[in-house]
CSV table of C-alpha atoms and ligand atoms in Angstrom, one decimal:
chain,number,residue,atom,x,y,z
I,1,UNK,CA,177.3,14.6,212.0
I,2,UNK,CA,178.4,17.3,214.6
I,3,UNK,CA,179.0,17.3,217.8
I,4,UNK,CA,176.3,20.4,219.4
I,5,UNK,CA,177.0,23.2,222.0
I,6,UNK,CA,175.6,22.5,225.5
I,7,UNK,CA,173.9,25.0,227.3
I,8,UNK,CA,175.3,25.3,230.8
I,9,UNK,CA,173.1,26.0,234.5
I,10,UNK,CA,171.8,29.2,234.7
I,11,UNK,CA,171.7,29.3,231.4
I,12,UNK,CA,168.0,30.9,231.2
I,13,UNK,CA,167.1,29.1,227.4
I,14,UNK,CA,167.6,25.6,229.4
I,15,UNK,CA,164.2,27.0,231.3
I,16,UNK,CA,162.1,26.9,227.8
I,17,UNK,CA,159.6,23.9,227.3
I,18,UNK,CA,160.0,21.8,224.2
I,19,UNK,CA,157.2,21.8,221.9
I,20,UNK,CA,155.6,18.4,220.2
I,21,UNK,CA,157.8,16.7,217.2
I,22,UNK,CA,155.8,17.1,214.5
I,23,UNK,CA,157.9,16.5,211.5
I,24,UNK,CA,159.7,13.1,211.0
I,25,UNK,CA,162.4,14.1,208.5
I,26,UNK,CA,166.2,14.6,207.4
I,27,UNK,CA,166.2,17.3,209.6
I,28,UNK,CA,165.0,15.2,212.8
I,29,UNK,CA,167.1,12.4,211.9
I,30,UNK,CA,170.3,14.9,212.0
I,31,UNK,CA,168.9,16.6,214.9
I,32,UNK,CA,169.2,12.8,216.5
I,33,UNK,CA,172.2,12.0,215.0
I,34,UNK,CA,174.1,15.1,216.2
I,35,UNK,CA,172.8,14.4,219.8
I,36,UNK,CA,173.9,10.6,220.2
I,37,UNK,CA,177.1,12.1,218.8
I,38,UNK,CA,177.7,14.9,221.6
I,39,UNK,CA,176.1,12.8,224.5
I,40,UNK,CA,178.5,10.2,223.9
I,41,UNK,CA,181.9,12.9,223.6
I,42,UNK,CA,181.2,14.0,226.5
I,43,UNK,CA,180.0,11.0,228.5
I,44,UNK,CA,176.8,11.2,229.2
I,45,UNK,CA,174.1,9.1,230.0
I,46,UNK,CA,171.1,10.9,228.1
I,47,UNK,CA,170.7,14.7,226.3
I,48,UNK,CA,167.9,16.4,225.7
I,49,UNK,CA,167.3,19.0,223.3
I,50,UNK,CA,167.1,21.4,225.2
I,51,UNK,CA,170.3,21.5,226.3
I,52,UNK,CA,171.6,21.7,222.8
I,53,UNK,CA,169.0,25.1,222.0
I,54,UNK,CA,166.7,23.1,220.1
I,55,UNK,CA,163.6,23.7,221.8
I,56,UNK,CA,161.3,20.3,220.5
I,57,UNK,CA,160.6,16.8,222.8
I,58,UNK,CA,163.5,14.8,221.9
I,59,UNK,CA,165.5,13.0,224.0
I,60,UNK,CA,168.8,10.5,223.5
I,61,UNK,CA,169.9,7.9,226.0
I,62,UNK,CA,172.2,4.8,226.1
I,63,UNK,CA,171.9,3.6,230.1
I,64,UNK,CA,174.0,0.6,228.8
I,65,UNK,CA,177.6,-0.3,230.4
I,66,UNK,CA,178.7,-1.2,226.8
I,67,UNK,CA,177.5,1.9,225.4
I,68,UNK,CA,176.4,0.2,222.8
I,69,UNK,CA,171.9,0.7,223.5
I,70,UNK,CA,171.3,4.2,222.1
I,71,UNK,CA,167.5,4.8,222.9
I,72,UNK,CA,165.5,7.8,221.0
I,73,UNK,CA,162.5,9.2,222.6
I,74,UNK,CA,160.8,11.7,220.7
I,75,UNK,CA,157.6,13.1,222.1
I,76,UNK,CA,157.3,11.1,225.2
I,77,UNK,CA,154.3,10.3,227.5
I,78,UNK,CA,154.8,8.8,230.9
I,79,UNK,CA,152.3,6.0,231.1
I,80,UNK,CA,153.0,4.3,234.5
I,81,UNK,CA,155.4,5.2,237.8
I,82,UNK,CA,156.4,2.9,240.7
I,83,UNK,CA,154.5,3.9,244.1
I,84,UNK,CA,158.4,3.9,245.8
I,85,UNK,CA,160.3,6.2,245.2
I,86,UNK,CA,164.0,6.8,246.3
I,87,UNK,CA,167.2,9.6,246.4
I,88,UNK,CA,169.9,8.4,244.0
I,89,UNK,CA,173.0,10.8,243.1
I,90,UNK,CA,172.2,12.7,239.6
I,91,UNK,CA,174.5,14.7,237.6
I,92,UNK,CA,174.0,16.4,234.7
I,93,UNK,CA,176.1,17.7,231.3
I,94,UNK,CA,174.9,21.1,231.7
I,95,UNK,CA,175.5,21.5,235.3
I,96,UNK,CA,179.2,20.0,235.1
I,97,UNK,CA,181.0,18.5,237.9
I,98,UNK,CA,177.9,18.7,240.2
I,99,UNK,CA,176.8,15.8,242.1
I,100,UNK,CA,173.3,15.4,243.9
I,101,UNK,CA,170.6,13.6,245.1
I,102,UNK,CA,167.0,13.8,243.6
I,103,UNK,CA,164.1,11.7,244.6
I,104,UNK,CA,163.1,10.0,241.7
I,105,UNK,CA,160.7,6.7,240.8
I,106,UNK,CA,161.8,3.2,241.1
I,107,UNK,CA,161.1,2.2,237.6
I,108,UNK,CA,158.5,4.4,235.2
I,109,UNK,CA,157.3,3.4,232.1
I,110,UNK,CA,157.2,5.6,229.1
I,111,UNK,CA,155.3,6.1,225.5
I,112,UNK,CA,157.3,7.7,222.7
I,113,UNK,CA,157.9,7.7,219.1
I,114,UNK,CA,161.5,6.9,217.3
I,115,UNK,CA,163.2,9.0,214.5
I,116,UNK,CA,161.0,7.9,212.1
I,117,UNK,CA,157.8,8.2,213.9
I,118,UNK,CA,157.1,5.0,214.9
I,119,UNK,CA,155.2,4.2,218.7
I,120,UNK,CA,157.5,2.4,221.3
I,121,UNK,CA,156.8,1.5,225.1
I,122,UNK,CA,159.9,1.7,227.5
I,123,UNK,CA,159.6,0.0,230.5
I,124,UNK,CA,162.3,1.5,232.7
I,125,UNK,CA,163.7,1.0,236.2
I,126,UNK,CA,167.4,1.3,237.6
I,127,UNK,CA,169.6,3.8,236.2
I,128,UNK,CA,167.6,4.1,232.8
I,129,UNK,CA,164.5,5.3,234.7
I,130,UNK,CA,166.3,7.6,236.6
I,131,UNK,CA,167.8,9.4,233.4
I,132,UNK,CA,164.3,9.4,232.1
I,133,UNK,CA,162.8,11.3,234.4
I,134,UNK,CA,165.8,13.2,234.4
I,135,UNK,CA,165.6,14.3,230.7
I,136,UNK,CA,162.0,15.0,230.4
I,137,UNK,CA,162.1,17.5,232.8
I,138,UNK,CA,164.5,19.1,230.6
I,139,UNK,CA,161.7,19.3,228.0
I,140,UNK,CA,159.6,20.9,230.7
I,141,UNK,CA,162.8,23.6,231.2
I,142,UNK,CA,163.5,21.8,234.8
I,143,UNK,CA,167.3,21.5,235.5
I,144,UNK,CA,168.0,18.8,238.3
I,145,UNK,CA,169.3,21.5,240.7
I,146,UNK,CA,165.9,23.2,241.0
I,147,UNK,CA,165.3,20.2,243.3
I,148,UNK,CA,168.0,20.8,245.7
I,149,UNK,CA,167.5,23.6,249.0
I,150,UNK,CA,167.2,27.5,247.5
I,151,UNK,CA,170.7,27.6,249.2
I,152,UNK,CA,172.3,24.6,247.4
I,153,UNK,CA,171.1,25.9,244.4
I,154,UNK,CA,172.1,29.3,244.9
I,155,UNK,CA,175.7,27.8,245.8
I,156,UNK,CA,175.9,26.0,242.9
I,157,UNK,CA,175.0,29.0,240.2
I,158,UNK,CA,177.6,30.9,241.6
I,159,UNK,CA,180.0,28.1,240.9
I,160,UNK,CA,179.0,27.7,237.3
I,161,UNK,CA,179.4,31.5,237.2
I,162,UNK,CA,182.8,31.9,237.9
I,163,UNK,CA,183.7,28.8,236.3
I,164,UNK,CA,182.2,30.7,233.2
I,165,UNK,CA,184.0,33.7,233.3
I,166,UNK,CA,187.1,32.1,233.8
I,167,UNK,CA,186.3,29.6,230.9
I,168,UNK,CA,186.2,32.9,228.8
I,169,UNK,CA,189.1,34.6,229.4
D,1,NI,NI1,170.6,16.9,232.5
């Protein structure tokens, strides 16, 4: 396994929506693999593939204190969301060290298939259904910031900017 590159706000590829799984093979399995491994170096709650280039609907989580509950969603439908809805602090491994709130759905519940291709139902609330609606709008190419005031937002990619260019020197 590897650990992958993530792709860091404004990054315009993290804007590309992820197309269908439709192969269930050695390749997806690394693909998963090499995910779980970078989410959890860098301490992160979920990845999606799009933040690691790899423009398909596949998504890694583990909302578990332990870290132990590693949770593959491949391909997922949104089934069911709460009516109530609330603002909860999000952050987000390609936007680092930026903390904000986005209104998000108590508790949502989710169709998708695993690394092998086999159906599962997820019925989320708390922190795990925040990061789930949270990663799939990564497949759509939506970073959490798009959320936030023009101005906020604006603040925030001139941050990552500079942080960049100092990063590369
Ligand atoms: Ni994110």
């Amino acid at each position: 396994m590897a650990l992958l590159p993530i792709l860091c706000f404004p990054d315009p590829r993290l804007h590309q929506v992820a197309r269908p799984v439709t192969q269930f093979d050695a390749r997806l399995r690394q693909l998963v693999g090499d995910m779980l491994e970078t989410m959890y170096d860098a301490h992160g709650v979920g990845l999606a593939a799009t933040q690691v280039n790899v423009h398909e609907q596949v998504i890694v989580i583990d909302a578990s204190e332990q870290r132990d509950q590693p949770l593959v969603l491949i391909n997922p439908q949104q089934v069911w969301q709460s009516e109530s809805r609330r603002v909860n602090e999000e952050g987000c491994l390609s936007v680092p060290g930026i903390y904000d709130g986005v209104m998000r759905h108590d508790a949502v519940h989710v169709q998708a298939q695993d690394a092998e291709g086999r159906t599962h139902r997820v019925e989320a609330d708390g922190l795990l259904a925040i990061c789930i609606q949270h990663e799939m709008d990564h497949l759509l190419g939506k970073v959490f910031v798009e959320y936030l005031s023009p101005l906020k937002r604006n603040r925030i990619k001139t941050k990552m900017l500079k942080a960049q260019r100092e990063a590369g020197r």
